[in-house]
mmCIF file of C-alpha atoms in Angstrom:
data_model
loop_
_atom_site.group_PDB
_atom_site.id
_atom_site.type_symbol
_atom_site.label_atom_id
_atom_site.label_comp_id
_atom_site.label_asym_id
_atom_site.label_seq_id
_atom_site.Cartn_x
_atom_site.Cartn_y
_atom_site.Cartn_z
ATOM 1 C CA MET A 36 0.000 0.000 0.000
ATOM 2 C CA LEU A 37 2.825 2.374 0.905
ATOM 3 C CA ARG A 38 4.602 1.700 -2.379
ATOM 4 C CA LYS A 39 1.449 2.498 -4.365
ATOM 5 C CA SER A 40 0.778 5.751 -2.509
ATOM 6 C CA ALA A 41 4.448 6.818 -2.475
ATOM 7 C CA SER A 42 4.156 8.481 -5.895
ATOM 8 C CA PHE A 43 1.330 10.705 -4.658
ATOM 9 C CA PHE A 44 3.158 11.693 -1.476
ATOM 10 C CA ASP A 45 6.296 12.353 -3.492
ATOM 11 C CA GLN A 46 4.445 15.007 -5.537
ATOM 12 C CA LEU A 47 3.309 16.619 -2.284
ATOM 13 C CA VAL A 48 6.856 16.647 -0.911
ATOM 14 C CA VAL A 49 8.361 18.274 -4.016
ATOM 15 C CA SER A 50 5.587 20.821 -4.594
ATOM 16 C CA GLY A 51 5.202 21.510 -0.878
ATOM 17 C CA GLY A 52 8.949 21.933 -0.522
ATOM 18 C CA ASN A 53 9.074 24.482 -3.356
ATOM 19 C CA PHE A 54 6.037 26.259 -1.890
ATOM 20 C CA ALA A 55 7.610 26.507 1.565
ATOM 21 C CA LEU A 56 10.993 27.549 0.160
ATOM 22 C CA THR A 57 9.416 30.438 -1.735
ATOM 23 C CA ILE A 58 7.618 31.629 1.409
ATOM 24 C CA PHE A 59 10.795 31.482 3.526
ATOM 25 C CA LEU A 60 12.814 33.370 0.927
ATOM 26 C CA ALA A 61 10.114 35.991 0.354
ATOM 27 C CA ARG A 62 10.128 36.700 4.085
ATOM 28 C CA ALA A 63 13.891 36.479 4.678
ATOM 29 C CA LEU A 64 15.330 38.225 1.617
ATOM 30 C CA SER A 65 14.859 41.806 0.549
ATOM 31 C CA THR A 66 12.305 42.383 -2.199
ATOM 32 C CA GLU A 67 15.108 42.964 -4.731
ATOM 33 C CA ASP A 68 17.081 39.854 -3.736
ATOM 34 C CA PHE A 69 13.937 37.753 -3.865
ATOM 35 C CA GLY A 70 13.311 39.212 -7.315
ATOM 36 C CA PHE A 71 16.810 38.193 -8.422
ATOM 37 C CA PHE A 72 16.303 34.674 -7.062
ATOM 38 C CA SER A 73 12.974 34.455 -8.885
ATOM 39 C CA ILE A 74 14.551 35.538 -12.183
ATOM 40 C CA SER A 75 17.405 33.024 -11.861
ATOM 41 C CA TRP A 76 14.985 30.233 -11.027
ATOM 42 C CA LEU A 77 12.695 31.331 -13.875
ATOM 43 C CA ILE A 78 15.538 30.947 -16.371
ATOM 44 C CA VAL A 79 16.387 27.529 -14.908
ATOM 45 C CA ILE A 80 12.777 26.409 -15.338
ATOM 46 C CA SER A 81 12.599 27.864 -18.854
ATOM 47 C CA LEU A 82 15.667 25.896 -19.922
ATOM 48 C CA ALA A 83 14.219 22.864 -18.143
ATOM 49 C CA SER A 84 11.401 22.794 -20.701
ATOM 50 C CA LEU A 85 14.039 22.037 -23.342
ATOM 51 C CA ILE A 86 15.527 19.330 -21.132
ATOM 52 C CA GLN A 87 12.020 17.932 -20.735
ATOM 53 C CA ALA A 88 11.424 17.942 -24.491
ATOM 54 C CA VAL A 89 14.728 16.321 -25.489
ATOM 55 C CA PHE A 90 15.335 13.831 -22.687
ATOM 56 C CA ILE A 91 12.474 13.321 -20.224
ATOM 57 C CA ALA A 92 9.384 13.293 -22.467
ATOM 58 C CA PRO A 93 10.867 10.668 -24.838
ATOM 59 C CA MET A 94 11.853 8.514 -21.865
ATOM 60 C CA LEU A 95 8.321 8.559 -20.422
ATOM 61 C CA SER A 96 6.381 8.201 -23.675
ATOM 62 C CA LEU A 97 8.546 5.839 -25.751
ATOM 63 C CA THR A 98 10.040 3.354 -23.287
ATOM 64 C CA PRO A 99 6.734 1.500 -22.572
ATOM 65 C CA LYS A 100 7.034 0.161 -26.142
ATOM 66 C CA PHE A 101 10.574 -1.130 -25.635
ATOM 67 C CA SER A 102 11.833 -4.392 -24.241
ATOM 68 C CA GLU A 103 13.563 -4.255 -20.872
ATOM 69 C CA VAL A 104 16.967 -4.348 -22.570
ATOM 70 C CA ASP A 105 16.111 -1.507 -24.954
ATOM 71 C CA GLN A 106 14.649 0.522 -22.094
ATOM 72 C CA LYS A 107 17.992 0.331 -20.306
ATOM 73 C CA ARG A 108 19.908 1.182 -23.489
ATOM 74 C CA PHE A 109 17.632 4.133 -24.307
ATOM 75 C CA CYS A 110 17.818 5.609 -20.810
ATOM 76 C CA SER A 111 21.607 5.236 -20.798
ATOM 77 C CA LEU A 112 21.779 7.042 -24.134
ATOM 78 C CA LEU A 113 19.583 9.876 -22.863
ATOM 79 C CA PHE A 114 21.630 10.237 -19.678
ATOM 80 C CA LEU A 115 24.906 10.509 -21.615
ATOM 81 C CA GLU A 116 23.380 13.126 -23.913
ATOM 82 C CA LEU A 117 22.132 15.039 -20.877
ATOM 83 C CA ILE A 118 25.585 15.083 -19.244
ATOM 84 C CA ILE A 119 27.139 16.439 -22.444
ATOM 85 C CA THR A 120 24.398 19.079 -22.741
ATOM 86 C CA ILE A 121 24.808 20.213 -19.132
ATOM 87 C CA THR A 122 28.599 20.453 -19.535
ATOM 88 C CA LEU A 123 28.242 22.685 -22.610
ATOM 89 C CA LEU A 124 25.534 24.785 -20.940
ATOM 90 C CA SER A 125 27.626 25.316 -17.806
ATOM 91 C CA SER A 126 30.601 26.391 -19.922
ATOM 92 C CA CYS A 127 28.450 28.978 -21.705
ATOM 93 C CA ILE A 128 27.015 30.334 -18.443
ATOM 94 C CA LEU A 129 30.483 30.539 -16.887
ATOM 95 C CA SER A 130 31.802 32.474 -19.890
ATOM 96 C CA LEU A 131 28.881 34.912 -19.732
ATOM 97 C CA PHE A 132 29.445 35.316 -15.991
ATOM 98 C CA PHE A 133 33.074 36.412 -16.449
ATOM 99 C CA ILE A 134 32.123 38.743 -19.296
ATOM 100 C CA ALA A 135 29.378 40.369 -17.203
ATOM 101 C CA LYS A 136 31.723 40.647 -14.223
ATOM 102 C CA TYR A 137 34.409 42.262 -16.368
ATOM 103 C CA LEU A 138 31.865 44.791 -17.690
ATOM 104 C CA ASN A 139 30.652 45.384 -14.107
ATOM 105 C CA TYR A 140 27.045 44.342 -14.814
ATOM 106 C CA ILE A 141 26.303 43.524 -11.176
ATOM 107 C CA ASP A 142 22.652 42.531 -11.637
ATOM 108 C CA VAL A 143 23.512 40.219 -14.531
ATOM 109 C CA THR A 144 26.362 38.550 -12.633
ATOM 110 C CA THR A 145 24.015 37.907 -9.692
ATOM 111 C CA ILE A 146 21.508 36.159 -11.945
ATOM 112 C CA LEU A 147 24.205 34.186 -13.803
ATOM 113 C CA PHE A 148 25.778 33.078 -10.516
ATOM 114 C CA GLY A 149 22.466 31.544 -9.484
ATOM 115 C CA LEU A 150 21.980 30.002 -12.907
ATOM 116 C CA LEU A 151 25.466 28.484 -12.853
ATOM 117 C CA PHE A 152 24.871 26.659 -9.569
ATOM 118 C CA LEU A 153 21.191 25.768 -9.879
ATOM 119 C CA SER A 154 20.834 24.500 -13.444
ATOM 120 C CA PRO A 155 23.287 21.529 -13.643
ATOM 121 C CA SER A 156 22.235 19.977 -10.340
ATOM 122 C CA TYR A 157 18.529 20.560 -10.945
ATOM 123 C CA TYR A 158 18.508 18.984 -14.429
ATOM 124 C CA LEU A 159 20.400 15.879 -13.294
ATOM 125 C CA TYR A 160 18.142 15.613 -10.254
ATOM 126 C CA GLU A 161 14.981 15.786 -12.375
ATOM 127 C CA PHE A 162 16.203 13.208 -14.886
ATOM 128 C CA LEU A 163 17.186 10.683 -12.220
ATOM 129 C CA ARG A 164 13.815 11.165 -10.509
ATOM 130 C CA ARG A 165 11.973 10.338 -13.739
ATOM 131 C CA ASP A 166 14.094 7.241 -14.302
ATOM 132 C CA LEU A 167 13.119 5.947 -10.855
ATOM 133 C CA MET A 168 9.447 6.675 -11.607
ATOM 134 C CA LEU A 169 9.755 4.729 -14.830
ATOM 135 C CA ARG A 170 11.036 1.703 -12.927
ATOM 136 C CA GLY A 171 8.481 1.956 -10.121
ATOM 137 C CA GLU A 172 11.046 2.889 -7.433
ATOM 138 C CA ASN A 173 8.612 5.402 -5.930
ATOM 139 C CA LEU A 174 9.297 4.609 -2.271
ATOM 140 C CA PHE A 175 13.040 5.156 -2.642
ATOM 141 C CA LEU A 176 12.301 8.348 -4.568
ATOM 142 C CA LEU A 177 9.988 9.601 -1.833
ATOM 143 C CA ILE A 178 12.655 9.097 0.839
ATOM 144 C CA SER A 179 15.267 10.844 -1.317
ATOM 145 C CA ASP A 180 13.035 13.862 -1.987
ATOM 146 C CA ILE A 181 12.181 14.182 1.705
ATOM 147 C CA LEU A 182 15.925 14.229 2.395
ATOM 148 C CA CYS A 183 16.530 16.828 -0.315
ATOM 149 C CA TYR A 184 13.838 19.348 0.591
ATOM 150 C CA GLY A 185 14.196 18.690 4.300
ATOM 151 C CA LEU A 186 17.874 19.663 4.110
ATOM 152 C CA ILE A 187 17.162 22.758 1.995
ATOM 153 C CA LEU A 188 14.473 24.093 4.328
ATOM 154 C CA ALA A 189 16.306 23.152 7.534
ATOM 155 C CA THR A 190 19.554 24.799 6.401
ATOM 156 C CA ILE A 191 17.809 28.044 5.460
ATOM 157 C CA LEU A 192 15.682 28.117 8.620
ATOM 158 C CA LEU A 193 18.646 27.483 10.910
ATOM 159 C CA SER A 194 20.852 30.097 9.268
ATOM 160 C CA GLU A 195 21.241 33.257 11.343
ATOM 161 C CA THR A 196 21.606 35.443 8.270
ATOM 162 C CA ILE A 197 20.470 34.596 4.758
ATOM 163 C CA GLU A 198 22.223 36.058 1.743
ATOM 164 C CA LEU A 199 21.188 35.479 -1.858
ATOM 165 C CA ASN A 200 24.419 33.770 -2.966
ATOM 166 C CA SER A 201 24.321 31.420 0.027
ATOM 167 C CA VAL A 202 20.763 30.436 -0.944
ATOM 168 C CA PHE A 203 21.982 29.475 -4.420
ATOM 169 C CA LEU A 204 24.772 27.368 -2.908
ATOM 170 C CA VAL A 205 22.519 25.645 -0.358
ATOM 171 C CA VAL A 206 19.872 24.657 -2.911
ATOM 172 C CA SER A 207 22.478 23.437 -5.402
ATOM 173 C CA SER A 208 24.367 21.448 -2.740
ATOM 174 C CA CYS A 209 21.207 19.685 -1.569
ATOM 175 C CA PHE A 210 20.254 18.772 -5.140
ATOM 176 C CA THR A 211 23.781 17.435 -5.679
ATOM 177 C CA LEU A 212 23.641 15.340 -2.511
ATOM 178 C CA THR A 213 20.327 13.863 -3.624
ATOM 179 C CA ILE A 214 21.830 13.052 -7.024
ATOM 180 C CA VAL A 215 24.501 11.003 -5.222
ATOM 181 C CA VAL A 216 21.778 9.145 -3.307
ATOM 182 C CA LEU A 217 19.696 8.530 -6.437
ATOM 183 C CA SER A 218 22.756 7.275 -8.323
ATOM 184 C CA PHE A 219 22.835 4.191 -6.057
ATOM 185 C CA LYS A 220 19.750 3.039 -7.952
ATOM 186 C CA SER A 221 21.207 4.006 -11.319
ATOM 187 C CA ARG A 222 21.185 1.466 -14.141
ATOM 188 C CA PHE A 223 22.993 3.536 -16.775
ATOM 189 C CA GLU A 224 25.789 2.054 -18.874
ATOM 190 C CA LEU A 225 27.553 5.155 -20.142
ATOM 191 C CA PHE A 226 30.786 3.470 -21.209
ATOM 192 C CA ARG A 227 28.872 0.936 -23.294
ATOM 193 C CA VAL A 228 27.057 3.772 -25.085
ATOM 194 C CA ILE A 229 30.344 5.557 -25.810
ATOM 195 C CA LYS A 230 32.067 2.368 -26.933
ATOM 196 C CA ASP A 231 29.304 1.183 -29.249
ATOM 197 C CA PHE A 232 27.474 4.418 -30.126
ATOM 198 C CA LYS A 233 26.713 3.349 -33.719
ATOM 199 C CA SER A 234 24.411 0.601 -32.479
ATOM 200 C CA TYR A 235 22.257 3.266 -30.789
ATOM 201 C CA ARG A 236 21.465 4.994 -34.067
ATOM 202 C CA SER A 237 17.895 3.673 -34.270
ATOM 203 C CA LEU A 238 17.184 4.916 -30.737
ATOM 204 C CA VAL A 239 18.601 8.344 -31.563
ATOM 205 C CA ILE A 240 16.288 8.529 -34.585
ATOM 206 C CA LYS A 241 13.270 7.636 -32.430
ATOM 207 C CA GLN A 242 14.274 10.293 -29.927
ATOM 208 C CA TYR A 243 14.702 12.886 -32.670
ATOM 209 C CA ASP A 244 11.377 12.101 -34.350
ATOM 210 C CA PHE A 245 9.568 12.420 -31.031
ATOM 211 C CA SER A 246 11.371 15.489 -29.692
ATOM 212 C CA LYS A 247 11.854 17.713 -32.746
ATOM 213 C CA TRP A 248 8.468 19.419 -32.453
ATOM 214 C CA LEU A 249 8.576 19.521 -28.667
ATOM 215 C CA VAL A 250 11.901 21.384 -28.769
ATOM 216 C CA LYS A 251 10.468 24.040 -31.078
ATOM 217 C CA SER A 252 7.385 24.181 -28.863
ATOM 218 C CA SER A 253 9.553 24.679 -25.757
ATOM 219 C CA ILE A 254 11.312 27.638 -27.333
ATOM 220 C CA LEU A 255 7.990 29.208 -28.259
ATOM 221 C CA GLN A 256 6.654 28.374 -24.802
ATOM 222 C CA PHE A 257 9.306 30.645 -23.356
ATOM 223 C CA PHE A 258 8.285 33.508 -25.655
ATOM 224 C CA ASN A 259 4.611 33.268 -24.739
ATOM 225 C CA GLY A 260 5.183 32.774 -21.031
ATOM 226 C CA ASN A 261 8.301 33.340 -18.959
ATOM 227 C CA ALA A 262 9.743 35.891 -21.399
ATOM 228 C CA TYR A 263 7.056 38.338 -20.308
ATOM 229 C CA VAL A 264 8.162 38.062 -16.694
ATOM 230 C CA LEU A 265 11.752 38.853 -17.715
ATOM 231 C CA ILE A 266 10.511 41.788 -19.817
ATOM 232 C CA THR A 267 8.643 43.038 -16.760
ATOM 233 C CA GLY A 268 11.806 42.812 -14.662
ATOM 234 C CA PHE A 269 13.823 44.667 -17.306
ATOM 235 C CA PHE A 270 11.385 47.554 -17.825
ATOM 236 C CA LEU A 271 9.734 47.841 -14.407
ATOM 237 C CA GLY A 272 12.302 46.431 -11.954
ATOM 238 C CA VAL A 273 12.789 43.159 -10.081
ATOM 239 C CA ALA A 274 10.319 44.179 -7.346
ATOM 240 C CA GLN A 275 7.430 43.566 -9.776
ATOM 241 C CA VAL A 276 8.871 40.110 -10.488
ATOM 242 C CA ALA A 277 8.958 39.457 -6.736
ATOM 243 C CA TYR A 278 5.276 40.374 -6.309
ATOM 244 C CA LEU A 279 4.342 38.249 -9.318
ATOM 245 C CA LYS A 280 6.300 35.316 -7.889
ATOM 246 C CA MET A 281 4.538 35.661 -4.529
ATOM 247 C CA ALA A 282 1.144 35.437 -6.224
ATOM 248 C CA GLN A 283 2.307 32.606 -8.447
ATOM 249 C CA ASN A 284 3.530 30.648 -5.442
ATOM 250 C CA ILE A 285 0.077 30.693 -3.846
ATOM 251 C CA VAL A 286 -1.489 29.320 -7.010
ATOM 252 C CA GLY A 287 1.394 26.842 -7.103
ATOM 253 C CA ILE A 288 -0.348 24.604 -4.576
ATOM 254 C CA ILE A 289 -2.016 23.006 -7.613
ATOM 255 C CA ASN A 290 1.389 21.985 -8.998
ATOM 256 C CA PRO A 291 1.153 18.416 -7.614
ATOM 257 C CA ILE A 292 -1.652 17.858 -10.136
ATOM 258 C CA TYR A 293 0.584 18.924 -13.030
ATOM 259 C CA VAL A 294 3.620 17.042 -11.765
ATOM 260 C CA PHE A 295 1.549 13.876 -11.365
ATOM 261 C CA LEU A 296 0.141 14.271 -14.875
ATOM 262 C CA ASP A 297 3.526 14.991 -16.426
ATOM 263 C CA ASN A 298 5.107 11.935 -14.840
ATOM 264 C CA HIS A 299 2.797 9.114 -13.804
ATOM 265 C CA ALA A 300 -0.300 9.903 -15.898
ATOM 266 C CA GLN A 301 1.717 10.262 -19.106
ATOM 267 C CA LEU A 302 3.497 6.984 -18.458
ATOM 268 C CA TYR A 303 0.221 5.251 -17.499
ATOM 269 C CA LEU A 304 -1.612 6.440 -20.620
ATOM 270 C CA ALA A 305 1.304 5.482 -22.869
ATOM 271 C CA LYS A 306 1.317 1.964 -21.403
ATOM 272 C CA THR A 307 -2.483 1.705 -21.721
ATOM 273 C CA ARG A 308 -2.385 2.783 -25.362
ATOM 274 C CA PHE A 309 0.389 0.327 -26.172
ATOM 275 C CA GLU A 310 -1.127 -2.631 -24.280
ATOM 276 C CA LYS A 311 -4.905 -2.114 -24.678
ATOM 277 C CA GLY A 312 -5.336 0.193 -27.649
ATOM 278 C CA GLU A 313 -6.550 3.696 -28.480
ATOM 279 C CA ASP A 314 -10.110 3.353 -27.149
ATOM 280 C CA ALA A 315 -8.977 2.173 -23.719
ATOM 281 C CA CYS A 316 -6.446 5.021 -23.580
ATOM 282 C CA ASN A 317 -9.150 7.577 -24.435
ATOM 283 C CA LYS A 318 -11.490 6.264 -21.725
ATOM 284 C CA GLU A 319 -8.775 6.517 -19.085
ATOM 285 C CA TYR A 320 -7.882 9.975 -20.330
ATOM 286 C CA VAL A 321 -11.475 11.212 -19.929
ATOM 287 C CA LYS A 322 -11.473 9.989 -16.323
ATOM 288 C CA ILE A 323 -8.248 11.895 -15.670
ATOM 289 C CA VAL A 324 -9.643 15.072 -17.259
ATOM 290 C CA ILE A 325 -12.823 15.023 -15.164
ATOM 291 C CA ALA A 326 -10.949 14.375 -11.914
ATOM 292 C CA CYS A 327 -8.212 16.954 -12.523
ATOM 293 C CA MET A 328 -10.411 19.780 -13.796
ATOM 294 C CA SER A 329 -12.886 19.289 -10.939
ATOM 295 C CA CYS A 330 -10.053 19.464 -8.424
ATOM 296 C CA LEU A 331 -8.519 22.468 -10.180
ATOM 297 C CA ILE A 332 -11.751 24.483 -10.210
ATOM 298 C CA LEU A 333 -12.370 23.711 -6.535
ATOM 299 C CA VAL A 334 -8.873 24.794 -5.479
ATOM 300 C CA LEU A 335 -8.836 27.985 -7.571
ATOM 301 C CA SER A 336 -12.275 29.027 -6.311
ATOM 302 C CA THR A 337 -11.227 28.464 -2.706
ATOM 303 C CA ILE A 338 -8.080 30.558 -3.161
ATOM 304 C CA TYR A 339 -10.092 33.425 -4.650
ATOM 305 C CA ILE A 340 -12.676 33.418 -1.858
ATOM 306 C CA PHE A 341 -10.048 33.487 0.903
ATOM 307 C CA ARG A 342 -7.387 35.465 -1.004
ATOM 308 C CA THR A 343 -7.046 38.250 1.580
ATOM 309 C CA ASN A 344 -6.608 35.869 4.515
ATOM 310 C CA ILE A 345 -4.181 33.686 2.558
ATOM 311 C CA ILE A 346 -1.877 36.551 1.559
ATOM 312 C CA LEU A 347 -1.853 38.051 5.063
ATOM 313 C CA PHE A 348 -1.124 34.658 6.633
ATOM 314 C CA ILE A 349 1.704 33.771 4.261
ATOM 315 C CA TYR A 350 3.401 37.090 3.528
ATOM 316 C CA ASP A 351 2.011 39.580 6.100
ATOM 317 C CA GLU A 352 1.086 43.025 4.772
ATOM 318 C CA GLN A 353 1.798 43.498 1.066
ATOM 319 C CA PRO A 354 0.989 46.154 -1.581
ATOM 320 C CA ASP A 355 -2.473 45.963 -3.154
ATOM 321 C CA VAL A 356 -0.944 44.995 -6.502
ATOM 322 C CA ILE A 357 -0.257 41.460 -5.237
ATOM 323 C CA TYR A 358 -4.018 40.865 -4.943
ATOM 324 C CA VAL A 359 -4.486 41.820 -8.590
ATOM 325 C CA TYR A 360 -1.586 39.561 -9.578
ATOM 326 C CA LEU A 361 -3.221 36.718 -7.675
ATOM 327 C CA ALA A 362 -6.618 37.176 -9.368
ATOM 328 C CA LEU A 363 -4.979 37.140 -12.811
ATOM 329 C CA MET A 364 -2.901 34.099 -11.859
ATOM 330 C CA LEU A 365 -6.076 32.193 -10.974
ATOM 331 C CA VAL A 366 -7.502 32.889 -14.434
ATOM 332 C CA LEU A 367 -4.198 31.887 -16.025
ATOM 333 C CA SER A 368 -4.117 28.632 -14.049
ATOM 334 C CA ALA A 369 -7.553 27.609 -15.285
ATOM 335 C CA PHE A 370 -6.397 27.934 -18.910
ATOM 336 C CA THR A 371 -3.036 26.323 -18.125
ATOM 337 C CA GLY A 372 -4.710 23.274 -16.582
ATOM 338 C CA ALA A 373 -6.942 22.730 -19.595
ATOM 339 C CA ASN A 374 -3.972 23.137 -21.948
ATOM 340 C CA PHE A 375 -1.838 20.774 -19.921
ATOM 341 C CA LEU A 376 -4.437 18.027 -20.253
ATOM 342 C CA GLN A 377 -4.707 18.533 -23.994
ATOM 343 C CA ARG A 378 -0.932 18.420 -24.446
ATOM 344 C CA LEU A 379 -0.770 15.296 -22.294
ATOM 345 C CA ILE A 380 -2.882 13.158 -24.635
ATOM 346 C CA ILE A 381 -1.184 14.634 -27.694
ATOM 347 C CA LYS A 382 2.253 13.587 -26.378
ATOM 348 C CA VAL A 383 0.919 10.112 -25.629
ATOM 349 C CA ARG A 384 -0.331 9.901 -29.224
ATOM 350 C CA GLU A 385 3.094 11.156 -30.371
ATOM 351 C CA ASP A 386 1.527 13.850 -32.566
ATOM 352 C CA THR A 387 3.737 16.570 -31.096
ATOM 353 C CA LYS A 388 3.608 18.781 -34.198
ATOM 354 C CA VAL A 389 0.147 19.912 -33.053
ATOM 355 C CA ILE A 390 1.679 21.305 -29.851
ATOM 356 C CA TYR A 391 4.207 23.255 -31.896
ATOM 357 C CA LYS A 392 1.435 24.664 -34.075
ATOM 358 C CA SER A 393 -0.474 25.877 -31.011
ATOM 359 C CA TYR A 394 2.629 27.629 -29.679
ATOM 360 C CA VAL A 395 3.212 29.410 -32.995
ATOM 361 C CA TYR A 396 -0.234 31.021 -32.990
ATOM 362 C CA SER A 397 -0.217 31.829 -29.278
ATOM 363 C CA SER A 398 3.309 33.311 -29.338
ATOM 364 C CA VAL A 399 2.571 35.634 -32.238
ATOM 365 C CA LEU A 400 -0.665 36.992 -30.805
ATOM 366 C CA SER A 401 0.601 37.388 -27.239
ATOM 367 C CA LEU A 402 3.833 39.098 -28.368
ATOM 368 C CA LEU A 403 1.774 41.575 -30.363
ATOM 369 C CA ALA A 404 -0.319 42.289 -27.280
ATOM 370 C CA VAL A 405 2.373 42.571 -24.590
ATOM 371 C CA TYR A 406 3.734 46.061 -25.334
ATOM 372 C CA PRO A 407 0.314 47.788 -25.473
ATOM 373 C CA LEU A 408 -0.580 45.979 -22.264
ATOM 374 C CA ILE A 409 2.610 47.151 -20.542
ATOM 375 C CA THR A 410 1.852 50.785 -21.434
ATOM 376 C CA LEU A 411 -1.644 50.423 -19.963
ATOM 377 C CA TYR A 412 -1.205 48.061 -17.012
ATOM 378 C CA GLY A 413 2.512 47.957 -16.143
ATOM 379 C CA GLY A 414 3.700 44.724 -14.540
ATOM 380 C CA LEU A 415 0.266 43.129 -14.788
ATOM 381 C CA ALA A 416 0.816 42.928 -18.552
ATOM 382 C CA ALA A 417 3.058 39.883 -18.092
ATOM 383 C CA VAL A 418 0.215 37.765 -16.710
ATOM 384 C CA GLN A 419 -2.333 39.264 -19.121
ATOM 385 C CA ALA A 420 -0.156 38.327 -22.094
ATOM 386 C CA MET A 421 0.227 34.784 -20.741
ATOM 387 C CA ILE A 422 -3.558 34.484 -20.405
ATOM 388 C CA ILE A 423 -3.958 35.502 -24.049
ATOM 389 C CA ALA A 424 -1.316 32.950 -25.055
ATOM 390 C CA GLN A 425 -2.967 30.115 -23.105
ATOM 391 C CA ALA A 426 -6.429 30.957 -24.463
ATOM 392 C CA VAL A 427 -5.187 30.918 -28.064
ATOM 393 C CA MET A 428 -3.283 27.694 -27.465
ATOM 394 C CA LEU A 429 -6.322 25.968 -25.997
ATOM 395 C CA PHE A 430 -8.416 26.971 -28.994
ATOM 396 C CA VAL A 431 -5.837 25.513 -31.410
ATOM 397 C CA LEU A 432 -5.413 22.277 -29.451
ATOM 398 C CA LEU A 433 -9.163 21.706 -29.196
ATOM 399 C CA SER A 434 -9.620 22.395 -32.896
ATOM 400 C CA GLU A 435 -7.076 19.618 -33.625
ATOM 401 C CA LYS A 436 -8.418 17.043 -31.160
ATOM 402 C CA ASN A 437 -10.209 14.941 -33.793
ATOM 403 C CA LYS A 438 -7.155 14.716 -36.014
ATOM 404 C CA PRO A 439 -6.251 11.067 -36.836
ATOM 405 C CA THR A 440 -3.533 9.711 -34.585
ATOM 406 C CA LYS A 441 -0.553 7.544 -35.298
#
C-alpha cells in the first residue's frame, strides 16, 4: 500500500517543498534579492522545458514500447546526452558570468551566478527522478526527496543570516547530494554507449522524431510565457517580479496535479495505449480530465474566496498589486490546466507537431499584445499576455483534437 501511494506523497513533498521555500525566501530576503532569485529560477525552469522535451518526455512516452533491454539502453543514451548538454551549458554560463563581471554588470552577474549553480544539479536531479518513476522505485524516490527538501528548508531556517548567494549554494548542494543518493539506484551504462554508439542509431532517430516538435514548442513556450516576466523585470524592476512570484507561489499549490500528470499519468496512458489500444487510452484519459479539472476548479475558487486571509497569513502586509496579480494568476491557471491536459494526450499519441502549431499562434498573438498591455497596465501585462497565449493555445489544441492519430 505504501509503495502504491508513495508516488502521490512524493508530488506533495516536491511541490510543498518548493512552496515553503518560496515563502521562507520571500520573508527572509529583501524584495530585490527575492526578485533576483525568482529571475534566476525562472531561467532555470525555462531551460528545463528544453531538457524535458529532449530527454524526459521521450523517456516517459517511448520506453513502454521497448523491451527491458532496450529501455535500459535508451535511458543510458539519454543520460549521456544530458551530461554532455549540461557540460556545454555550464561552460556557456560561466563564460557569460566572467564577461558580465568584467563589464561590471552587477545585476547580470548575480543572476548568472544563481543560474550556474542551480541548473546543472537541478537537471540531473529531475532526470534521475523520472528514471526511478519509470522503474516503479517510488518509495526510494519519496525518501530521497524528503531528504533533499528537508535539508534545503532546515539549512535556510537554521541560518542566522540569509544572503542570496548562500541560498543558491545551499539549494544546489542539496540537489547534488540527492543526485549522489539517487545514483545508487542508477542502471545507466555510459561506457557501453560511448564504446558502441553506432548501435544506438535507431534509438537516436526515435528520440529525434519524437522530440523535434517539442523542442520548437519549448522555445515558443518561453516567448509566450516566462519571457514576459523577464521583460517586466527589465522595464519595471525586479520588485514587480517578486510580487508576481509571490502570487504565483500561492497558485502553485495546484502543482502536484501537473507534476503527477507529467510523470505518472503520461506513463500510465502510454502503457495503456500500447497494451490495450486507443479506445482504452481515451477512456482513461477522460477519467483523468474530469478528476483533474474538478479538483482544479475547486482549489482555484477556494483561493479566490479566501485570497485576503491567505496573503496576510503567508506574507504579512503586502501592496495591493499582489491581490491583482493573484486574481490574474487564478484565471491563467484555469487555462493552463486545460492546456496541460490537452498536451498530455497529444504527447501520448506522439503527434507533437500539433503542440508546436499551437505555440506558434499563441506566441505571435501574445507578443503583439504585450507592449500595449505594458503601457496600460505595467507589470500586470506579463500575466495578461500569458492568459492571451494560453487561451489561443487551448483553442488551437481543441480544434485539432479529432485529427487522426498515429
